Amino acid sequence: MLDIRTFGPKGGNVLYKALAHPVAATALSAMEQRLSGRKIAVYDPDDTVQTLTALYPGLKPTFVLTHDTEQVGKNDGFGGSYHALVDLPDIEADCVLALSFDDAKMRGRLKDLLHGKELETLAPARLPDSMIVRGRPYLDKLNFATNFAFFRDDASFSTRIVTANYWSNYQSENLRYWMRLFDEGGTVIAEWEMPIEKANSGIIIDSSEIRERFDLPAFTGQLFIHVLGARGHDVVKYALDIFGKGENPSLSVTHDANAWPSVRFATLPAPAPHETITVWVQNSHGTTIPAGEITFNTMGKEDHRSVDRTIGPFETVAVDIGALFPDVQWPAQLEMRPKRHLVRPRYEIREGNRTRIAHLNVERDNIQPDPAIRAFPKSLGRGFLLPFPILDPKHYTSFVQPTPMSEALHSQPVRLDLFDENGAPVGSHFLGNLPRDHQTAIALHDLTDRAGHADLVYDFRDGGEADGWLHGLMRYRSRNTGHAAETSFGAHIFNTLMTWRSEPQSYAGPPPGLTTRLFLKLGHDALQSFCCLIHPASVEGTHDSSTTLLLHSASGHLIAETTITIPPSGSYMVRPHELFDGAHLEQAGVGGYVLIRDLTCRLFGYHGLENPDGGFSLDHMFGF
């Protein structure tokens, strides 16, 4: 287990991001080599040492010094006890490592205590001034707006990151994307900056263009993205499209990596017959993952099977799930236990000559079932619900699997409420109080003959527990072409005036979240974009949406707008090529997008691309 303090759903540990940043990793790995074999006295003014040594074990201290009188003599976590800082002159150490990025401050504070001992600080791991916001503390979250992306370009596939300059909504200026590309071995093969000069402009990072620009060989690795000059928040959001090249018909989409190293991940399906599932294990840190450290297990069972090889810094390794679990098939589900070594992993399903990509989700280790959810007042209606599309059953099959997403959860009491596009109920189906190791997959196309959506909700008629972190894995397949896509998401409380803790969530500000700002990219070449836009309603009797679709050009200019309305529990298939004039879409160009805005309610959507051959991609949307 990597003993680091990382992230939660309400924010992150900036210190972790500062220490794990690839620029810092280079400097701290060099420090490990430089101090190898020496007795290190670590001065830990800000309770940093556990995270530092987890990431860089070569800096393990012989002594730990503190200025906190109440800590002196207590266990330091390294087989000894904390020493008082003032006792430094009497400690037999070869060097002193002060865990601060402020070199001058540490030299001034410790100069009378060193008595000839060499002093090291974290200053060599500090980002250059050109990468930080002038006038803010170094460990300000806006200095570390970072994320990873799966990135590949070879004979069969290319990848494309698509987003927009939403930072300009927070008065960000002189924005730059700083990027470092690692190949499958963890070697840096390219590094560059992309200036983002125009407010609200579209942003595209295309693997084929990058490969040509830097004259690179084929690669399957990861792209580290650092947004310099960020304002508002430090969350780097994007959609990631995967395209087949040449005769490869693959088309799929996933999204941002969510820079939150987790003990466990879930929403990983077992392979179905004729499927091969690859999990892309991408080391997010500058230290090697030991062989056997990362394991997988069947959901609800302790049958751990490990990745029996070391994984180097920033290395990418393909793990064949079917080879690890030849005896397990879909609809069984699996857990991954990476023990905080990586951010959200991707999995890829190969079926015949097509592949589709999706991501695993963070499994929470810090929440417990909450009896309060069973006793919600009427003002919260159905409470937590997970909305997702039912594609037209005449042309598509649609499946859903409820997925346990916290370590403490042992049962899921759930039902499905189905609605057509006009919000009319078309069925309700109690799935039972499902055990953690259930293998339930519901065929929604057998429950209704109408397009629309379904809500997965809690139902306690047979008992059971709820933790508010209800998730599901959704799968779709074209009846005509066999092309498939899948995604996963979690439940929220939607469109209630009354609140419960952080729900209904808001992208900006306190609850209740009753507005919408969603990003829908446009298609390009022969591809056309779409989104299934849902008006989830935890309570009855709310009003129709008043939704504006704003067409923006790649340069950020507003070109055209139109409005739609969606009744509560209804849905609308938004296709920009049907709603906007062709000349306007041509003016928007590659990198243009539609901003979906509503000031009256929170909508949720699933977006994708369609090609003329019946191929499609699908994933849930993101907002700013």
Coordinates of C-alpha atoms in Angstrom, one line a residue:
M1 CA 0.0 0.0 0.0
L2 CA 1.3 3.4 -0.9
D3 CA 0.9 5.4 2.3
I4 CA 0.0 8.8 0.8
R5 CA -2.6 11.4 1.5
T6 CA -4.4 12.0 -1.7
F7 CA -7.9 13.1 -2.7
G8 CA -11.5 13.0 -1.8
P9 CA -14.6 14.1 -3.7
K10 CA -14.4 17.6 -2.2
G11 CA -10.8 18.4 -2.9
G12 CA -7.3 17.2 -3.0
N13 CA -4.1 17.3 -1.1
V14 CA -1.9 19.8 -2.9
L15 CA 1.2 18.6 -1.2
Y16 CA 0.7 15.2 -2.9
K17 CA 0.3 16.8 -6.3
A18 CA 3.5 18.9 -5.7
L19 CA 5.5 15.8 -4.8
A20 CA 4.2 13.5 -7.5
H21 CA 4.4 16.0 -10.3
P22 CA 6.8 14.6 -13.0
V23 CA 9.1 17.6 -12.8
A24 CA 9.4 17.1 -9.0
A25 CA 9.8 13.3 -9.5
T26 CA 12.9 13.8 -11.6
A27 CA 14.5 16.0 -8.9
L28 CA 13.5 13.8 -6.0
S29 CA 14.6 10.6 -7.7
A30 CA 18.0 12.3 -8.2
M31 CA 18.0 13.2 -4.6
E32 CA 17.3 9.6 -3.6
Q33 CA 20.5 8.6 -5.6
R34 CA 22.5 11.5 -4.1
L35 CA 21.6 10.6 -0.5
S36 CA 21.8 6.8 -0.9
G37 CA 23.4 5.1 2.0
R38 CA 23.5 8.2 4.2
K39 CA 22.0 8.7 7.6
I40 CA 19.2 11.3 7.0
A41 CA 17.7 13.5 9.7
V42 CA 14.4 14.7 8.4
Y43 CA 12.9 17.9 9.7
D44 CA 9.2 17.6 9.1
P45 CA 7.5 21.0 9.8
D46 CA 4.2 20.2 8.0
D47 CA 3.6 16.5 8.5
T48 CA 5.0 15.6 5.1
V49 CA 7.3 12.7 5.7
Q50 CA 5.0 9.8 5.2
T51 CA 3.8 11.0 1.8
L52 CA 7.4 11.8 0.7
T53 CA 8.9 8.5 1.7
A54 CA 6.0 6.5 0.2
L55 CA 6.7 8.1 -3.1
Y56 CA 10.5 8.2 -2.8
P57 CA 11.5 5.4 -0.4
G58 CA 15.2 6.2 -0.9
L59 CA 14.6 9.2 1.4
K60 CA 13.6 7.2 4.4
P61 CA 14.8 9.0 7.5
T62 CA 17.1 7.6 10.2
F63 CA 15.8 10.3 12.5
V64 CA 12.6 12.5 12.3
L65 CA 12.7 16.0 13.9
T66 CA 9.7 18.1 14.9
H67 CA 9.2 21.5 16.4
D68 CA 5.9 20.3 18.0
T69 CA 6.6 19.8 21.7
E70 CA 3.6 17.5 22.0
Q71 CA 5.0 15.1 19.3
V72 CA 8.4 14.7 20.9
G73 CA 8.9 11.1 22.0
K74 CA 5.9 9.7 20.1
N75 CA 6.2 7.1 17.4
D76 CA 7.6 8.6 14.2
G77 CA 6.3 5.8 12.0
F78 CA 9.8 4.6 11.0
G79 CA 10.7 2.5 14.0
G80 CA 11.8 5.3 16.2
S81 CA 10.4 8.4 18.0
Y82 CA 10.2 12.0 17.2
H83 CA 13.2 14.1 18.2
A84 CA 13.0 17.7 19.3
L85 CA 14.3 20.0 16.6
V86 CA 16.6 21.8 19.1
D87 CA 18.4 18.5 19.7
L88 CA 19.7 18.4 16.1
P89 CA 23.3 19.4 17.0
D90 CA 23.6 16.1 19.1
I91 CA 22.1 13.8 16.4
E92 CA 24.6 11.7 14.5
A93 CA 23.3 12.2 11.0
D94 CA 25.2 12.7 7.7
C95 CA 22.8 15.3 6.4
V96 CA 19.5 17.1 7.2
L97 CA 16.6 17.1 4.9
A98 CA 14.0 19.9 5.7
L99 CA 10.7 19.1 4.1
S100 CA 9.9 22.5 2.7
F101 CA 10.0 24.0 -0.7
D102 CA 11.2 27.3 0.8
D103 CA 14.9 26.9 0.9
A104 CA 15.8 30.3 2.2
K105 CA 13.3 30.0 5.1
M106 CA 14.7 26.6 6.2
R107 CA 18.4 27.8 6.0
G108 CA 17.5 30.8 8.1
R109 CA 15.6 28.7 10.7
L110 CA 18.2 25.9 11.0
K111 CA 21.5 27.7 10.5
D112 CA 22.4 27.7 14.2
L113 CA 21.6 23.9 14.6
L114 CA 23.4 22.4 11.7
H115 CA 26.9 22.4 13.2
G116 CA 28.5 21.6 9.8
K117 CA 25.8 19.1 8.7
E118 CA 24.8 19.4 5.0
L119 CA 21.2 20.8 4.6
E120 CA 18.9 19.7 1.8
T121 CA 15.4 21.0 1.2
L122 CA 12.6 20.3 -1.3
A123 CA 13.6 23.3 -3.3
P124 CA 15.2 21.2 -6.2
A125 CA 11.7 19.7 -6.7
R126 CA 10.0 23.1 -6.9
L127 CA 8.4 23.9 -10.3
P128 CA 10.1 26.7 -12.2
D129 CA 8.6 30.2 -11.7
S130 CA 7.2 30.1 -15.2
M131 CA 4.9 27.3 -14.2
I132 CA 3.3 28.8 -11.0
V133 CA 0.9 31.7 -10.4
R134 CA 2.7 34.8 -9.3
G135 CA 1.6 36.1 -5.9
R136 CA 0.1 32.9 -4.6
P137 CA 1.7 30.4 -2.1
Y138 CA 3.6 27.7 -3.8
L139 CA 1.3 25.0 -2.4
D140 CA -1.8 26.7 -3.8
K141 CA -4.1 24.3 -5.6
L142 CA -4.2 26.5 -8.7
N143 CA -0.5 25.9 -9.1
F144 CA -1.3 22.2 -9.6
A145 CA -4.2 21.9 -12.0
T146 CA -3.0 18.6 -13.3
N147 CA -4.2 15.4 -14.8
F148 CA -3.2 12.3 -16.8
A149 CA -4.7 11.0 -20.0
F150 CA -4.4 7.6 -21.7
F151 CA -2.7 8.5 -25.0
R152 CA -1.9 6.2 -28.0
D153 CA -1.0 6.4 -31.6
D154 CA 0.0 3.3 -33.6
A155 CA -1.0 1.5 -36.9
S156 CA -4.5 0.7 -35.5
F157 CA -5.5 3.6 -33.3
S158 CA -5.3 7.3 -32.6
T159 CA -6.5 9.3 -29.7
R160 CA -7.9 12.8 -29.3
I161 CA -8.4 14.9 -26.2
V162 CA -11.2 17.5 -26.6
T163 CA -12.3 20.2 -24.2
A164 CA -12.8 24.0 -24.0
N165 CA -11.2 26.9 -22.3
Y166 CA -13.7 26.9 -19.4
W167 CA -11.0 28.6 -17.3
S168 CA -11.8 31.9 -19.0
N169 CA -15.1 31.9 -17.1
Y170 CA -13.0 32.4 -14.0
Q171 CA -11.1 35.3 -15.5
S172 CA -8.1 33.2 -16.4
E173 CA -5.6 34.9 -18.7
N174 CA -2.4 33.8 -20.5
L175 CA -3.5 30.2 -20.1
R176 CA -1.1 27.4 -21.2
Y177 CA -1.3 23.7 -21.3
W178 CA 2.1 22.2 -20.4
M179 CA 2.3 18.5 -21.5
R180 CA 4.8 15.7 -21.0
L181 CA 4.3 12.4 -23.0
F182 CA 5.5 9.1 -21.6
D183 CA 5.7 6.0 -23.8
E184 CA 4.8 2.5 -22.6
G185 CA 8.2 2.2 -20.9
G186 CA 7.8 5.4 -18.9
T187 CA 10.3 7.3 -21.0
V188 CA 9.6 10.9 -21.8
I189 CA 9.3 11.1 -25.6
A190 CA 7.9 14.6 -26.0
E191 CA 7.3 17.8 -23.9
W192 CA 5.6 21.0 -25.1
E193 CA 3.3 23.9 -24.2
M194 CA 0.1 24.9 -25.9
P195 CA -1.0 28.5 -25.4
I196 CA -4.7 29.0 -25.1
E197 CA -5.2 32.6 -26.2
K198 CA -8.9 33.0 -26.7
A199 CA -11.7 32.9 -24.1
N200 CA -14.1 29.9 -24.4
S201 CA -12.1 28.5 -27.3
G202 CA -12.1 24.8 -28.2
I203 CA -9.0 22.7 -27.3
I204 CA -7.9 19.6 -29.2
I205 CA -4.8 17.5 -28.5
D206 CA -4.5 14.9 -31.3
S207 CA -2.1 12.0 -31.0
S208 CA -1.5 11.8 -34.7
E209 CA -0.6 15.5 -34.9
I210 CA 1.8 15.1 -31.9
R211 CA 3.4 12.0 -33.4
E212 CA 4.0 13.8 -36.7
R213 CA 5.3 17.0 -35.0
F214 CA 7.9 15.2 -32.9
D215 CA 8.6 12.5 -35.4
L216 CA 7.7 9.8 -32.8
P217 CA 7.5 6.0 -33.2
A218 CA 4.2 4.3 -32.4
F219 CA 3.4 4.6 -28.7
T220 CA 0.8 3.6 -26.1
G221 CA 1.4 5.6 -22.9
Q222 CA 0.1 8.5 -20.9
L223 CA 0.0 12.2 -21.3
F224 CA 0.6 14.4 -18.2
I225 CA -1.3 17.7 -18.5
H226 CA -0.6 20.7 -16.4
V227 CA -2.8 23.8 -16.9
L228 CA -0.7 26.9 -16.2
G229 CA -2.6 30.0 -15.1
A230 CA -5.7 28.1 -14.0
R231 CA -8.4 30.0 -12.1
G232 CA -11.5 28.9 -10.3
H233 CA -10.6 25.3 -9.6
D234 CA -7.9 22.8 -10.3
V235 CA -9.9 20.1 -12.1
V236 CA -8.7 19.3 -15.6
K237 CA -11.7 18.0 -17.6
Y238 CA -11.7 16.5 -21.1
A239 CA -13.3 13.9 -23.4
L240 CA -11.0 11.3 -24.8
D241 CA -11.9 9.8 -28.2
I242 CA -10.4 6.6 -29.5
F243 CA -10.5 6.2 -33.3
G244 CA -9.6 3.1 -35.4
K245 CA -7.3 3.8 -38.3
G246 CA -7.5 2.3 -41.8
E247 CA -9.8 -0.7 -41.9
N248 CA -10.2 -0.7 -38.1
P249 CA -13.8 0.2 -37.4
S250 CA -13.4 1.0 -33.7
L251 CA -14.8 4.1 -32.2
S252 CA -15.2 4.8 -28.5
V253 CA -14.9 7.6 -25.9
T254 CA -14.0 8.0 -22.2
H255 CA -13.1 11.1 -20.2
D256 CA -10.8 12.7 -17.7
A257 CA -8.6 10.6 -15.4
N258 CA -9.8 12.1 -12.1
A259 CA -6.4 12.6 -10.4
W260 CA -7.3 10.7 -7.3
P261 CA -5.1 7.6 -6.6
S262 CA -7.4 5.1 -4.9
V263 CA -6.9 1.9 -2.8
R264 CA -9.5 0.2 -5.0
F265 CA -11.4 0.7 -8.3
A266 CA -14.6 -1.0 -9.5
T267 CA -17.0 -1.0 -12.4
L268 CA -14.7 -3.5 -14.2
P269 CA -16.7 -6.2 -16.0
A270 CA -15.4 -9.7 -16.5
P271 CA -15.0 -10.8 -20.1
A272 CA -18.0 -12.1 -22.0
P273 CA -17.4 -15.0 -24.4
H274 CA -15.5 -13.9 -27.4
E275 CA -14.2 -10.8 -25.6
T276 CA -10.7 -9.9 -24.4
I277 CA -10.4 -7.3 -21.7
T278 CA -7.2 -5.4 -21.2
V279 CA -6.7 -3.1 -18.2
W280 CA -4.1 -0.5 -18.9
V281 CA -2.1 -0.2 -15.7
Q282 CA -0.3 3.2 -15.9
N283 CA 2.0 4.1 -13.0
S284 CA 1.2 7.6 -11.9
H285 CA 4.4 8.1 -9.9
G286 CA 8.1 8.3 -10.2
T287 CA 8.8 5.2 -8.2
T288 CA 8.6 1.5 -9.1
I289 CA 5.5 -0.5 -8.2
P290 CA 6.7 -3.9 -6.7
A291 CA 5.7 -7.1 -8.4
G292 CA 2.5 -8.5 -6.9
E293 CA 1.5 -5.2 -5.4
I294 CA -1.4 -4.6 -7.7
T295 CA -4.1 -7.3 -7.5
F296 CA -7.6 -8.0 -9.0
N297 CA -10.4 -10.0 -7.4
T298 CA -13.9 -11.1 -8.2
M299 CA -16.3 -8.6 -6.6
G300 CA -17.2 -9.7 -3.1
K301 CA -14.6 -12.5 -3.0
E302 CA -11.1 -12.5 -1.7
D303 CA -9.5 -14.5 -4.5
H304 CA -6.7 -12.0 -5.3
R305 CA -4.7 -12.5 -8.4
S306 CA -1.7 -10.2 -8.9
V307 CA 0.3 -8.5 -11.6
D308 CA 3.5 -10.5 -11.2
R309 CA 6.0 -8.0 -12.5
T310 CA 7.4 -4.7 -11.4
I311 CA 6.0 -1.5 -13.1
G312 CA 8.5 1.3 -13.5
P313 CA 8.0 5.0 -13.1
F314 CA 5.2 6.2 -15.4
E315 CA 5.3 2.9 -17.2
T316 CA 2.2 1.5 -19.0
V317 CA 1.5 -2.3 -18.7
A318 CA -1.4 -4.2 -20.4
V319 CA -3.0 -6.7 -18.1
D320 CA -5.2 -9.4 -19.7
I321 CA -8.1 -10.0 -17.3
G322 CA -9.1 -13.2 -19.0
A323 CA -5.7 -14.7 -18.5
L324 CA -5.9 -13.8 -14.7
F325 CA -9.5 -15.1 -14.4
P326 CA -10.1 -17.8 -17.1
D327 CA -12.9 -19.1 -14.9
V328 CA -14.9 -15.9 -14.6
Q329 CA -17.3 -14.4 -17.2
W330 CA -19.7 -11.5 -17.5
P331 CA -22.0 -10.6 -15.9
A332 CA -19.5 -11.1 -13.1
Q333 CA -17.7 -8.0 -11.9
L334 CA -14.2 -7.4 -10.7
E335 CA -12.3 -5.1 -8.4
M336 CA -8.8 -3.7 -8.9
R337 CA -6.7 -3.0 -5.9
P338 CA -3.8 -0.7 -7.0
K339 CA -3.1 0.5 -3.5
R340 CA -2.9 4.2 -4.6
H341 CA -0.2 3.7 -7.2
L342 CA -2.3 5.0 -10.1
V343 CA -5.2 7.3 -11.0
R344 CA -8.3 6.1 -12.7
P345 CA -7.3 3.2 -15.0
R346 CA -8.8 2.4 -18.4
Y347 CA -10.0 -0.9 -19.6
E348 CA -10.4 -1.9 -23.2
I349 CA -12.6 -4.6 -24.6
R350 CA -11.7 -6.3 -27.9
E351 CA -14.5 -8.2 -29.6
G352 CA -13.8 -9.3 -33.2
N353 CA -12.3 -6.5 -35.1
R354 CA -13.6 -3.7 -32.7
T355 CA -12.4 -2.4 -29.4
R356 CA -14.2 -0.1 -27.0
I357 CA -12.6 1.7 -24.0
A358 CA -14.1 2.8 -20.7
H359 CA -12.7 3.6 -17.2
L360 CA -12.9 2.1 -13.7
N361 CA -14.3 4.2 -10.9
V362 CA -12.9 5.1 -7.5
E363 CA -14.2 2.7 -4.8
R364 CA -14.5 4.7 -1.6
D365 CA -12.7 3.6 1.5
N366 CA -14.0 6.5 3.7
I367 CA -17.7 6.1 3.8
Q368 CA -20.1 3.7 5.6
P369 CA -23.7 2.8 5.0
D370 CA -25.9 5.6 6.4
P371 CA -29.3 4.8 8.0
A372 CA -30.4 8.4 7.3
I373 CA -30.8 7.6 3.6
R374 CA -33.6 5.1 4.5
A375 CA -35.5 7.8 6.4
F376 CA -35.4 10.7 3.8
P377 CA -38.3 13.2 4.1
K378 CA -40.9 13.5 1.4
S379 CA -39.2 16.7 0.3
L380 CA -36.3 14.6 -1.1
G381 CA -38.7 12.3 -3.0
R382 CA -36.9 9.3 -4.5
G383 CA -33.6 10.7 -3.1
F384 CA -30.5 9.4 -4.8
L385 CA -31.0 8.3 -8.4
L386 CA -28.7 7.3 -11.3
P387 CA -30.1 8.4 -14.6
F388 CA -28.9 6.7 -17.9
P389 CA -30.3 6.4 -21.4
I390 CA -32.4 3.6 -22.9
L391 CA -31.5 3.8 -26.6
D392 CA -34.3 3.0 -29.0
P393 CA -35.0 -0.7 -28.4
K394 CA -35.8 -1.3 -32.0
H395 CA -32.2 -0.5 -32.9
Y396 CA -30.1 -1.1 -29.7
T397 CA -29.9 -3.3 -26.7
S398 CA -29.3 -1.6 -23.3
F399 CA -28.0 -3.3 -20.2
V400 CA -27.4 -2.0 -16.6
Q401 CA -25.5 -3.6 -13.7
P402 CA -25.6 -2.1 -10.2
T403 CA -22.1 -1.9 -8.9
P404 CA -20.8 -1.7 -5.3
M405 CA -18.6 1.3 -5.0
S406 CA -17.5 1.4 -1.3
E407 CA -15.4 -1.1 0.6
A408 CA -18.0 -1.2 3.5
L409 CA -21.0 -1.9 1.4
H410 CA -22.3 -5.5 1.4
S411 CA -25.7 -5.2 -0.2
Q412 CA -27.6 -3.0 -2.6
P413 CA -31.4 -2.6 -2.3
V414 CA -32.3 -1.2 -5.7
R415 CA -35.0 -0.9 -8.3
L416 CA -35.3 0.6 -11.8
D417 CA -37.8 3.3 -12.7
L418 CA -38.3 3.6 -16.5
F419 CA -39.5 6.7 -18.4
D420 CA -40.1 7.5 -22.1
E421 CA -38.8 10.7 -23.7
N422 CA -41.8 12.7 -22.5
G423 CA -41.3 11.7 -18.9
A424 CA -44.2 9.2 -18.7
P425 CA -43.5 6.2 -16.5
V426 CA -43.3 3.0 -18.5
G427 CA -42.4 0.5 -15.7
S428 CA -40.8 0.0 -12.3
H429 CA -38.8 -3.1 -11.5
F430 CA -37.5 -4.1 -8.1
L431 CA -34.2 -5.9 -8.4
G432 CA -34.0 -7.0 -4.8
N433 CA -31.5 -6.5 -2.1
L434 CA -28.5 -7.5 -4.1
P435 CA -25.4 -9.0 -2.4
R436 CA -22.0 -7.6 -3.0
D437 CA -21.1 -10.5 -5.3
H438 CA -24.2 -10.4 -7.4
Q439 CA -24.0 -11.1 -11.1
T440 CA -27.2 -9.2 -12.1
A441 CA -27.4 -7.5 -15.6
I442 CA -30.8 -6.1 -16.6
A443 CA -31.8 -6.1 -20.2
L444 CA -33.7 -2.8 -20.5
H445 CA -34.8 -3.4 -24.1
D446 CA -36.8 -6.4 -22.8
L447 CA -38.6 -4.1 -20.3
T448 CA -39.8 -1.4 -22.7
D449 CA -40.2 -0.8 -26.4
R450 CA -39.7 3.0 -26.1
A451 CA -36.6 5.1 -26.1
G452 CA -36.1 7.2 -23.0
H453 CA -34.1 6.6 -19.8
A454 CA -34.1 4.7 -16.5
D455 CA -33.3 5.7 -13.0
L456 CA -31.5 3.3 -10.6
V457 CA -32.8 4.1 -7.1
Y458 CA -32.7 2.7 -3.6
D459 CA -35.6 0.6 -2.5
F460 CA -35.6 -0.8 1.0
R461 CA -38.6 -3.1 0.9
D462 CA -36.4 -6.1 1.6
G463 CA -34.0 -4.3 3.9
G464 CA -30.4 -3.5 2.9
E465 CA -28.0 -0.7 3.2
A466 CA -27.2 2.6 1.4
D467 CA -24.2 4.8 1.4
G468 CA -25.2 7.4 -1.2
W469 CA -22.5 6.2 -3.6
L470 CA -24.7 4.1 -5.8
H471 CA -23.1 3.3 -9.2
G472 CA -24.0 1.3 -12.3
L473 CA -22.3 0.0 -15.4
M474 CA -24.3 0.6 -18.6
R475 CA -23.8 -1.3 -21.9
Y476 CA -25.2 -0.6 -25.4
R477 CA -25.1 -2.5 -28.6
S478 CA -26.4 -1.8 -32.2
R479 CA -28.6 -4.6 -33.3
N480 CA -27.7 -3.9 -36.9
T481 CA -23.9 -3.6 -36.7
G482 CA -22.9 -5.2 -33.4
H483 CA -21.0 -2.0 -32.5
A484 CA -21.0 -1.6 -28.7
A485 CA -20.2 1.1 -26.1
E486 CA -20.3 1.3 -22.3
T487 CA -20.0 3.8 -19.5
S488 CA -20.5 4.0 -15.8
F489 CA -21.7 6.7 -13.3
G490 CA -22.9 7.3 -9.8
A491 CA -26.2 8.6 -8.3
H492 CA -27.0 12.0 -7.0
I493 CA -30.1 13.8 -5.7
F494 CA -31.5 15.8 -8.6
N495 CA -33.6 19.0 -8.7
T496 CA -35.0 19.3 -5.1
L497 CA -35.2 22.6 -3.3
M498 CA -34.4 20.9 0.0
T499 CA -30.8 19.7 0.5
W500 CA -29.1 16.8 2.2
R501 CA -25.5 17.4 3.0
S502 CA -23.8 18.2 -0.4
E503 CA -26.8 17.2 -2.5
P504 CA -28.2 18.2 -5.0
Q505 CA -24.6 18.9 -6.1
S506 CA -23.6 22.1 -7.7
Y507 CA -20.6 22.4 -10.1
A508 CA -19.9 25.8 -8.5
G509 CA -21.1 26.9 -5.1
P510 CA -23.2 25.3 -2.3
P511 CA -26.2 23.0 -2.9
P512 CA -28.8 22.9 -4.2
G513 CA -27.4 22.5 -7.7
L514 CA -30.2 23.7 -9.9
T515 CA -28.4 24.9 -13.0
T516 CA -26.7 23.2 -16.0
R517 CA -23.5 23.9 -17.9
L518 CA -22.5 20.9 -20.1
F519 CA -20.0 20.5 -22.9
L520 CA -20.9 18.8 -26.1
K521 CA -18.2 18.6 -28.7
L522 CA -19.1 18.7 -32.4
G523 CA -18.3 15.9 -34.9
H524 CA -15.7 16.2 -37.6
D525 CA -15.1 14.7 -41.0
A526 CA -17.9 12.1 -41.4
L527 CA -18.6 11.9 -37.7
Q528 CA -21.6 13.5 -36.1
S529 CA -22.0 14.2 -32.3
F530 CA -25.0 13.6 -30.2
C531 CA -26.1 13.6 -26.6
C532 CA -29.0 12.0 -24.7
L533 CA -29.9 14.8 -22.4
I534 CA -31.9 13.7 -19.3
H535 CA -34.0 15.8 -16.9
P536 CA -33.7 13.7 -13.7
A537 CA -36.3 14.4 -11.0
S538 CA -36.0 13.1 -7.5
V539 CA -39.4 14.7 -6.7
E540 CA -42.6 15.0 -8.7
G541 CA -44.3 18.2 -9.7
T542 CA -41.3 20.2 -10.9
H543 CA -41.3 22.3 -14.0
D544 CA -40.1 21.7 -17.6
S545 CA -36.6 22.7 -18.3
S546 CA -35.7 25.9 -20.2
T547 CA -32.6 24.8 -21.9
T548 CA -30.4 26.8 -24.2
L549 CA -28.0 25.3 -26.7
L550 CA -25.2 27.7 -27.5
L551 CA -23.1 26.9 -30.6
H552 CA -19.5 28.1 -30.3
S553 CA -16.8 28.2 -32.9
A554 CA -13.3 26.7 -32.2
S555 CA -12.1 30.2 -31.5
G556 CA -14.7 30.6 -28.8
H557 CA -17.2 32.9 -30.5
L558 CA -20.9 32.4 -30.1
I559 CA -22.4 31.6 -33.5
A560 CA -26.0 30.5 -32.9
E561 CA -28.3 29.4 -30.2
T562 CA -31.6 27.5 -29.9
T563 CA -33.8 26.4 -27.1
I564 CA -35.5 23.1 -26.1
T565 CA -37.7 22.0 -23.2
I566 CA -37.5 18.7 -21.4
P567 CA -40.3 17.6 -19.0
P568 CA -39.3 16.2 -15.6
S569 CA -38.1 12.6 -16.0
G570 CA -38.0 13.2 -19.7
S571 CA -35.1 13.1 -22.1
Y572 CA -34.1 14.6 -25.5
M573 CA -31.7 13.3 -28.1
V574 CA -29.6 16.4 -29.0
R575 CA -28.0 16.2 -32.5
P576 CA -26.4 19.4 -33.4
H577 CA -26.6 18.7 -37.1
E578 CA -30.4 18.6 -36.8
L579 CA -30.7 21.7 -34.6
F580 CA -28.3 24.1 -36.2
D581 CA -27.9 25.4 -39.8
G582 CA -25.2 23.6 -41.8
A583 CA -23.5 26.9 -42.5
H584 CA -23.3 27.7 -38.8
L585 CA -21.8 24.2 -38.1
E586 CA -19.2 24.7 -40.8
Q587 CA -18.4 28.1 -39.3
A588 CA -17.9 26.4 -35.9
G589 CA -15.3 24.1 -37.4
V590 CA -13.2 21.4 -35.9
G591 CA -13.0 22.2 -32.2
G592 CA -16.3 23.9 -32.1
Y593 CA -18.8 22.8 -29.5
V594 CA -22.3 23.3 -28.0
L595 CA -22.6 24.6 -24.5
I596 CA -25.8 23.3 -22.9
R597 CA -27.1 25.8 -20.3
D598 CA -30.1 25.8 -18.1
L599 CA -30.7 28.2 -15.2
T600 CA -33.7 26.4 -13.8
C601 CA -32.7 22.8 -13.2
R602 CA -29.8 20.4 -13.4
L603 CA -29.7 18.2 -16.5
F604 CA -27.5 15.2 -17.0
G605 CA -26.3 13.8 -20.3
Y606 CA -24.4 11.1 -22.2
H607 CA -22.5 12.1 -25.3
G608 CA -20.9 10.4 -28.2
L609 CA -20.1 10.3 -31.9
E610 CA -21.8 8.4 -34.7
N611 CA -20.2 7.4 -38.1
P612 CA -22.0 6.5 -41.4
D613 CA -21.3 2.7 -40.8
G614 CA -23.4 2.5 -37.7
G615 CA -20.5 2.8 -35.3
F616 CA -21.0 5.0 -32.2
S617 CA -19.3 6.0 -28.9
L618 CA -21.0 6.9 -25.6
D619 CA -20.0 8.2 -22.2
H620 CA -21.4 10.5 -19.6
M621 CA -20.8 14.2 -20.1
F622 CA -18.9 16.7 -18.0
G623 CA -19.8 20.2 -16.9
F624 CA -17.7 23.2 -16.0

